[in-house]
Amino acid sequence: MTRASLLLALCFFSLFAPAQTSVVPPSRDEALKRLHPSAVALLQLYDKKTGLFTTTGWWNSANAVTALADESRIARDETVRWIFPDVFQKAPQKFAGFLNEYYDDEGWWALAWIDAYELNPHGKQANQYLQMSESIFDDMSHGWDDTCGGGIWWKKDRHYKNAIANELFLSVAAKLALHTRGKKQNEYLDWANREWKWFSGTGMINEDGLVNDGLTGSCKNNKGTTWSYNQGVVLGGLAALSRKEKKNPELIASATRIAQAAVIHLTDAQGILHDPCEPKCSEDGVQFKGIFNRNLVQLQAVDGDPAFVRFLDANGESVWSNARTPDNRFSTVWSGPPAADNAGAQASALDALNAAAEKR
């Protein structure tokens, strides 16, 4: 660990950890009981005609699928599993093959179908889910070129290289490598390593360990807003890659630094995560925080940092106790007050509750 990393870690534990020691997390059984009613409330926003969730957007529906897949896996809740083949069949009415003009949108759907595959790898549609993820990734890979030394574009008009599209490219490649073999697995590993080498060298991860939004036309950090999901997706990608590249401890060290930076800089005095758009975030912005928690628990599974456990407990408890309406709808603002927001906010809150129940 470098001197700078050590100082950051000391700052993290001295400034952040005490704020969470007062949180008494529920028992695991109680944490699990919170998941199903929250999932049911999300399912009430599902449109069986379109295969998408009302009140929110295309890529947000992919994240709702992921949140429900995680809920089903963690709580062993088979009652929600009907949704996956239904979405798989109907949602492509909007965009065939889950492909559109945005590479980041495609990445969310690729991850959603990996999550559905992982629920039951030997199930009737499992291979279709995995093959769809591979097909989507193949399309994403065509967004890579030598501009700024590599990386994929955010959109197919090729005007902006940003963090989220490339973090998703890393994550999809690394997770596909976990579920494939032979030549195909090696190709995904090559892509994941190539992406991380490029991304970590772009300067988008600033001196504080925070990820800025993207690159300027001259390929410099644009100093754009640090959003919680940009701090999150990379964690899941690096955690997955580390499972195949066990001789490279730098992967987890880098992920830990990024996660610590988010917990230090993007939380309030009680350790509750916030995005700068709150309380009136866009349809997209309401989704971001849950994505961070979902990916942090993936890192925590391989890192085991107790400070991350405290963070996940504090945020899960606040979502449930301070931001929930009587009918199990959730506010965008996890510190409260309660409010029934859209399906993106509902999926985000479910992510936080899933992570709190899953953490180790």
Coordinates of C-alpha atoms in Angstrom, one line a residue:
M1 CA 0.0 0.0 0.0
T2 CA 1.4 3.4 -0.9
R3 CA 1.7 6.2 1.6
A4 CA -1.2 8.1 0.0
S5 CA -3.4 5.0 0.1
L6 CA -2.5 4.4 3.8
L7 CA -3.4 8.0 4.7
L8 CA -6.7 7.7 2.8
A9 CA -7.5 4.5 4.7
L10 CA -6.6 6.1 8.1
C11 CA -8.8 9.1 7.2
F12 CA -11.6 6.7 6.2
F13 CA -11.6 4.8 9.5
S14 CA -11.1 7.8 11.8
L15 CA -13.7 10.1 10.1
F16 CA -16.3 7.7 8.9
A17 CA -16.5 4.6 11.1
P18 CA -17.6 6.2 14.3
A19 CA -20.7 7.7 12.6
Q20 CA -22.0 4.2 11.9
T21 CA -21.3 2.5 15.2
S22 CA -24.6 3.7 16.6
V23 CA -26.6 1.8 13.9
V24 CA -27.9 -1.5 15.3
P25 CA -28.5 -3.7 12.2
P26 CA -31.4 -6.0 12.1
S27 CA -30.9 -9.7 12.3
R28 CA -30.3 -11.5 9.1
D29 CA -33.8 -13.0 9.2
E30 CA -35.3 -9.5 9.6
A31 CA -33.1 -8.1 6.8
L32 CA -34.4 -10.9 4.6
K33 CA -38.0 -10.2 5.5
R34 CA -37.7 -6.7 4.2
L35 CA -36.9 -7.8 0.6
H36 CA -40.0 -9.5 -0.6
P37 CA -42.5 -6.6 0.2
S38 CA -40.1 -4.2 -1.4
A39 CA -39.8 -6.4 -4.5
V40 CA -43.6 -6.7 -4.7
A41 CA -44.0 -2.9 -4.6
L42 CA -41.5 -2.7 -7.6
L43 CA -43.4 -5.4 -9.5
Q44 CA -46.6 -3.3 -9.2
L45 CA -44.9 -0.8 -11.5
Y46 CA -44.3 -3.5 -14.2
D47 CA -46.2 -3.2 -17.5
K48 CA -46.9 -6.7 -18.8
K49 CA -47.7 -5.3 -22.3
T50 CA -44.3 -3.7 -22.8
G51 CA -42.1 -5.9 -20.6
L52 CA -40.8 -2.7 -19.0
F53 CA -41.4 -0.7 -15.8
T54 CA -43.7 2.3 -15.9
T55 CA -42.6 5.7 -14.5
T56 CA -39.0 5.1 -15.5
G57 CA -36.7 4.6 -18.5
W58 CA -35.3 1.9 -20.7
W59 CA -32.0 1.3 -18.9
N60 CA -33.7 1.7 -15.5
S61 CA -35.8 -1.3 -16.4
A62 CA -32.6 -3.3 -16.8
N63 CA -31.6 -2.3 -13.3
A64 CA -35.0 -3.3 -12.0
V65 CA -34.5 -6.7 -13.4
T66 CA -31.1 -6.9 -11.7
A67 CA -32.5 -5.8 -8.4
L68 CA -35.3 -8.4 -8.6
A69 CA -32.7 -11.1 -9.6
D70 CA -30.6 -10.3 -6.6
E71 CA -33.7 -10.3 -4.3
S72 CA -34.7 -13.7 -5.6
R73 CA -31.2 -15.1 -5.1
I74 CA -30.6 -13.6 -1.6
A75 CA -34.1 -14.3 -0.2
R76 CA -34.6 -17.5 -2.2
D77 CA -37.8 -15.9 -3.4
E78 CA -39.0 -17.9 -6.4
T79 CA -42.3 -15.9 -6.6
V80 CA -40.7 -13.1 -8.6
R81 CA -39.0 -15.3 -11.2
W82 CA -41.8 -15.1 -13.7
I83 CA -40.6 -11.6 -14.6
F84 CA -37.4 -12.7 -16.2
P85 CA -38.8 -14.6 -19.2
D86 CA -41.6 -12.1 -19.5
V87 CA -39.1 -9.2 -19.9
F88 CA -36.9 -11.2 -22.1
Q89 CA -39.7 -11.9 -24.5
K90 CA -41.5 -8.5 -24.5
A91 CA -38.9 -5.7 -23.9
P92 CA -37.2 -6.2 -27.3
Q93 CA -40.3 -4.8 -28.9
K94 CA -38.8 -1.4 -28.0
F95 CA -35.2 -2.2 -29.0
A96 CA -34.4 -5.5 -30.8
G97 CA -31.7 -7.5 -29.1
F98 CA -31.6 -5.0 -26.3
L99 CA -29.4 -2.8 -28.5
N100 CA -29.8 1.0 -29.1
E101 CA -27.6 4.0 -29.7
Y102 CA -26.2 4.1 -26.2
Y103 CA -23.4 1.7 -25.2
D104 CA -24.1 2.2 -21.5
D105 CA -27.8 1.2 -21.9
E106 CA -26.6 -2.0 -23.6
G107 CA -24.2 -2.7 -20.7
W108 CA -27.0 -2.6 -18.1
W109 CA -29.1 -5.1 -20.1
A110 CA -26.0 -7.4 -20.5
L111 CA -25.5 -7.4 -16.7
A112 CA -29.2 -8.0 -16.1
W113 CA -29.2 -11.2 -18.2
I114 CA -26.0 -12.4 -16.6
D115 CA -27.8 -11.9 -13.2
A116 CA -30.8 -13.9 -14.6
Y117 CA -28.5 -16.6 -15.8
E118 CA -26.8 -16.9 -12.4
L119 CA -30.1 -17.5 -10.7
N120 CA -30.4 -20.9 -12.4
P121 CA -27.5 -21.7 -14.8
H122 CA -29.1 -25.0 -15.7
G123 CA -32.6 -23.6 -16.2
K124 CA -34.7 -23.8 -19.3
Q125 CA -33.7 -20.3 -20.6
A126 CA -30.3 -19.9 -18.9
N127 CA -28.3 -20.3 -22.1
Q128 CA -30.5 -17.8 -23.9
Y129 CA -29.8 -15.3 -21.1
L130 CA -26.1 -15.8 -21.3
Q131 CA -26.0 -15.8 -25.1
M132 CA -27.9 -12.5 -25.1
S133 CA -25.3 -11.0 -22.7
E134 CA -22.6 -12.1 -25.1
S135 CA -24.4 -10.7 -28.1
I136 CA -24.8 -7.4 -26.4
F137 CA -21.2 -7.3 -25.4
D138 CA -20.2 -8.0 -28.9
D139 CA -22.0 -4.9 -30.0
M140 CA -20.4 -2.9 -27.2
S141 CA -17.0 -4.0 -28.3
H142 CA -17.5 -2.2 -31.6
G143 CA -17.5 1.0 -29.7
W144 CA -13.8 0.7 -29.0
D145 CA -11.3 2.7 -31.0
D146 CA -8.0 4.4 -30.6
T147 CA -9.4 7.9 -29.7
C148 CA -7.8 8.8 -26.4
G149 CA -5.8 5.7 -26.6
G150 CA -8.7 3.3 -26.3
G151 CA -12.0 2.8 -24.5
I152 CA -15.5 2.7 -25.8
W153 CA -17.8 5.6 -26.7
W154 CA -20.8 6.5 -24.6
K155 CA -23.0 6.8 -27.7
K156 CA -22.7 5.4 -31.3
D157 CA -22.4 9.0 -32.7
R158 CA -18.9 8.8 -31.1
H159 CA -18.7 12.3 -29.5
Y160 CA -18.0 11.4 -25.8
K161 CA -15.9 8.9 -23.9
N162 CA -17.1 8.6 -20.4
A163 CA -16.8 6.6 -17.2
I164 CA -20.0 4.7 -17.0
A165 CA -19.9 3.1 -20.5
N166 CA -16.3 1.9 -19.9
E167 CA -17.0 0.7 -16.4
L168 CA -19.9 -1.3 -17.7
F169 CA -17.7 -2.7 -20.5
L170 CA -15.2 -3.8 -17.9
S171 CA -17.9 -5.4 -15.7
V172 CA -19.7 -7.3 -18.5
A173 CA -16.4 -8.6 -19.8
A174 CA -15.2 -9.7 -16.4
K175 CA -18.5 -11.4 -15.5
L176 CA -18.8 -13.2 -18.8
A177 CA -15.3 -14.5 -18.2
L178 CA -16.6 -16.2 -15.1
H179 CA -19.3 -18.1 -17.0
T180 CA -17.4 -19.2 -20.2
R181 CA -14.5 -21.4 -20.9
G182 CA -11.5 -21.8 -23.3
K183 CA -10.9 -19.4 -26.1
K184 CA -14.1 -17.4 -25.3
Q185 CA -13.1 -16.9 -21.7
N186 CA -9.7 -15.8 -22.7
E187 CA -11.2 -13.2 -25.0
Y188 CA -13.3 -11.8 -22.3
L189 CA -10.4 -11.7 -19.9
D190 CA -8.3 -9.9 -22.5
W191 CA -11.0 -7.3 -22.9
A192 CA -11.5 -6.8 -19.2
N193 CA -7.8 -6.3 -18.6
R194 CA -7.4 -4.1 -21.6
E195 CA -10.3 -1.9 -20.4
W196 CA -9.0 -1.6 -16.9
K197 CA -5.5 -0.7 -18.1
W198 CA -6.9 2.0 -20.3
F199 CA -9.5 3.3 -17.7
S200 CA -7.0 3.5 -14.8
G201 CA -4.7 5.5 -17.0
T202 CA -7.1 8.1 -18.3
G203 CA -7.2 10.3 -15.3
M204 CA -10.9 9.9 -14.8
I205 CA -10.1 8.6 -11.3
N206 CA -9.0 11.8 -9.7
E207 CA -6.5 12.4 -6.9
D208 CA -9.2 11.9 -4.2
G209 CA -10.2 8.5 -5.6
L210 CA -13.4 9.9 -7.0
V211 CA -14.5 9.1 -10.6
N212 CA -15.3 12.2 -12.7
D213 CA -17.9 11.8 -15.5
G214 CA -15.7 11.6 -18.5
L215 CA -13.0 12.9 -20.8
T216 CA -12.7 16.2 -22.7
G217 CA -12.2 16.4 -26.4
S218 CA -8.5 16.6 -25.7
C219 CA -8.7 13.4 -23.6
K220 CA -8.3 15.0 -20.2
N221 CA -10.5 14.5 -17.1
N222 CA -13.4 16.8 -17.6
K223 CA -13.9 17.4 -13.9
G224 CA -17.5 16.4 -14.4
T225 CA -19.8 15.5 -11.5
T226 CA -18.9 12.5 -9.4
W227 CA -22.0 10.3 -9.4
S228 CA -22.4 7.4 -7.0
Y229 CA -22.9 4.9 -9.8
N230 CA -19.6 5.8 -11.3
Q231 CA -18.0 4.9 -8.0
G232 CA -19.9 1.6 -8.0
V233 CA -19.9 -0.2 -11.3
V234 CA -16.1 -0.4 -11.4
L235 CA -16.1 -2.1 -8.0
G236 CA -18.2 -5.0 -9.3
G237 CA -16.1 -5.2 -12.4
L238 CA -12.8 -5.3 -10.5
A239 CA -14.1 -7.8 -8.0
A240 CA -15.2 -10.2 -10.8
L241 CA -11.9 -9.7 -12.6
S242 CA -9.9 -10.4 -9.4
R243 CA -11.5 -13.8 -9.2
K244 CA -9.8 -14.8 -12.5
E245 CA -6.7 -12.7 -12.0
K246 CA -5.8 -13.8 -8.4
K247 CA -2.1 -12.9 -8.8
N248 CA -3.0 -9.2 -9.3
P249 CA -3.7 -7.7 -5.9
E250 CA -3.7 -4.2 -7.5
L251 CA -7.3 -4.8 -8.7
I252 CA -8.8 -5.1 -5.2
A253 CA -6.5 -2.3 -3.9
S254 CA -7.8 0.0 -6.6
A255 CA -11.4 -0.9 -6.0
T256 CA -11.0 -0.4 -2.3
R257 CA -9.6 3.0 -2.7
I258 CA -12.5 4.0 -5.0
A259 CA -15.0 2.6 -2.6
Q260 CA -13.4 4.3 0.4
A261 CA -13.4 7.6 -1.5
A262 CA -17.2 7.4 -2.1
V263 CA -17.9 6.6 1.5
I264 CA -15.8 9.5 2.7
H265 CA -16.9 12.1 0.2
L266 CA -20.5 11.2 -0.8
T267 CA -22.1 10.6 2.6
D268 CA -23.7 12.7 5.3
A269 CA -22.7 12.8 9.0
Q270 CA -24.7 9.6 9.6
G271 CA -22.9 7.8 6.8
I272 CA -25.9 7.8 4.4
L273 CA -25.1 8.0 0.7
H274 CA -26.3 11.0 -1.4
D275 CA -26.0 12.2 -4.9
P276 CA -25.6 15.9 -5.6
C277 CA -28.9 16.1 -7.5
E278 CA -31.0 15.3 -4.4
P279 CA -33.8 15.8 -3.5
K280 CA -35.0 16.4 -7.1
C281 CA -33.0 14.0 -9.2
S282 CA -33.8 13.2 -12.8
E283 CA -35.3 9.9 -13.9
D284 CA -31.7 8.6 -14.2
G285 CA -30.3 10.1 -11.1
V286 CA -32.7 8.3 -8.7
Q287 CA -31.2 5.0 -9.8
F288 CA -27.6 5.8 -9.0
K289 CA -27.1 5.0 -5.3
G290 CA -28.5 1.5 -5.4
I291 CA -26.0 0.6 -8.1
F292 CA -23.2 1.7 -5.8
N293 CA -24.4 -0.5 -2.9
R294 CA -25.0 -3.4 -5.2
N295 CA -21.5 -3.3 -6.5
L296 CA -19.9 -2.5 -3.1
V297 CA -21.3 -5.7 -1.6
Q298 CA -19.6 -7.6 -4.5
L299 CA -16.3 -6.0 -3.5
Q300 CA -17.0 -6.6 0.2
A301 CA -17.4 -10.3 -0.6
V302 CA -13.8 -10.5 -1.7
D303 CA -12.3 -7.7 0.5
G304 CA -14.1 -8.3 3.8
D305 CA -13.6 -4.7 5.0
P306 CA -15.7 -4.2 8.2
A307 CA -16.2 -0.5 7.3
F308 CA -18.1 -1.5 4.2
V309 CA -20.3 -3.7 6.3
R310 CA -21.1 -0.7 8.6
F311 CA -21.9 1.4 5.5
L312 CA -24.2 -1.2 4.0
D313 CA -26.0 -1.7 7.4
A314 CA -26.4 2.1 7.9
N315 CA -27.8 2.7 4.5
G316 CA -30.1 -0.3 4.4
E317 CA -31.5 0.6 7.9
S318 CA -32.1 4.2 6.9
V319 CA -33.8 3.2 3.6
W320 CA -36.2 1.0 5.6
S321 CA -36.8 3.2 8.7
N322 CA -36.6 6.7 7.3
A323 CA -37.4 6.6 3.6
R324 CA -40.3 4.0 3.3
T325 CA -44.0 4.7 3.0
P326 CA -46.6 2.4 4.6
D327 CA -47.0 0.6 1.3
N328 CA -43.3 -0.1 0.9
R329 CA -42.4 2.6 -1.6
F330 CA -39.2 4.5 -1.2
S331 CA -37.9 8.0 -1.4
T332 CA -35.0 9.0 -3.6
V333 CA -33.4 10.5 -0.5
W334 CA -32.4 7.6 1.8
S335 CA -32.2 9.7 4.9
G336 CA -35.9 10.5 4.4
P337 CA -38.5 11.7 4.6
P338 CA -40.6 8.9 3.2
A339 CA -42.0 9.4 -0.3
A340 CA -43.3 7.2 -3.1
D341 CA -40.9 7.9 -6.0
N342 CA -40.7 6.2 -9.4
A343 CA -39.6 2.7 -10.3
G344 CA -36.0 3.7 -10.6
A345 CA -35.9 4.9 -7.0
Q346 CA -37.8 1.7 -5.9
A347 CA -35.2 -0.5 -7.6
S348 CA -32.4 1.6 -6.1
A349 CA -33.8 1.2 -2.6
L350 CA -34.2 -2.6 -3.2
D351 CA -30.6 -2.7 -4.2
A352 CA -29.7 -1.1 -0.8
L353 CA -31.8 -3.6 1.1
N354 CA -30.4 -6.5 -0.9
A355 CA -26.9 -5.4 -0.1
A356 CA -27.6 -5.0 3.6
A357 CA -29.1 -8.5 3.7
E358 CA -26.3 -10.1 1.6
K359 CA -23.2 -8.5 3.2
R360 CA -20.8 -10.8 5.1

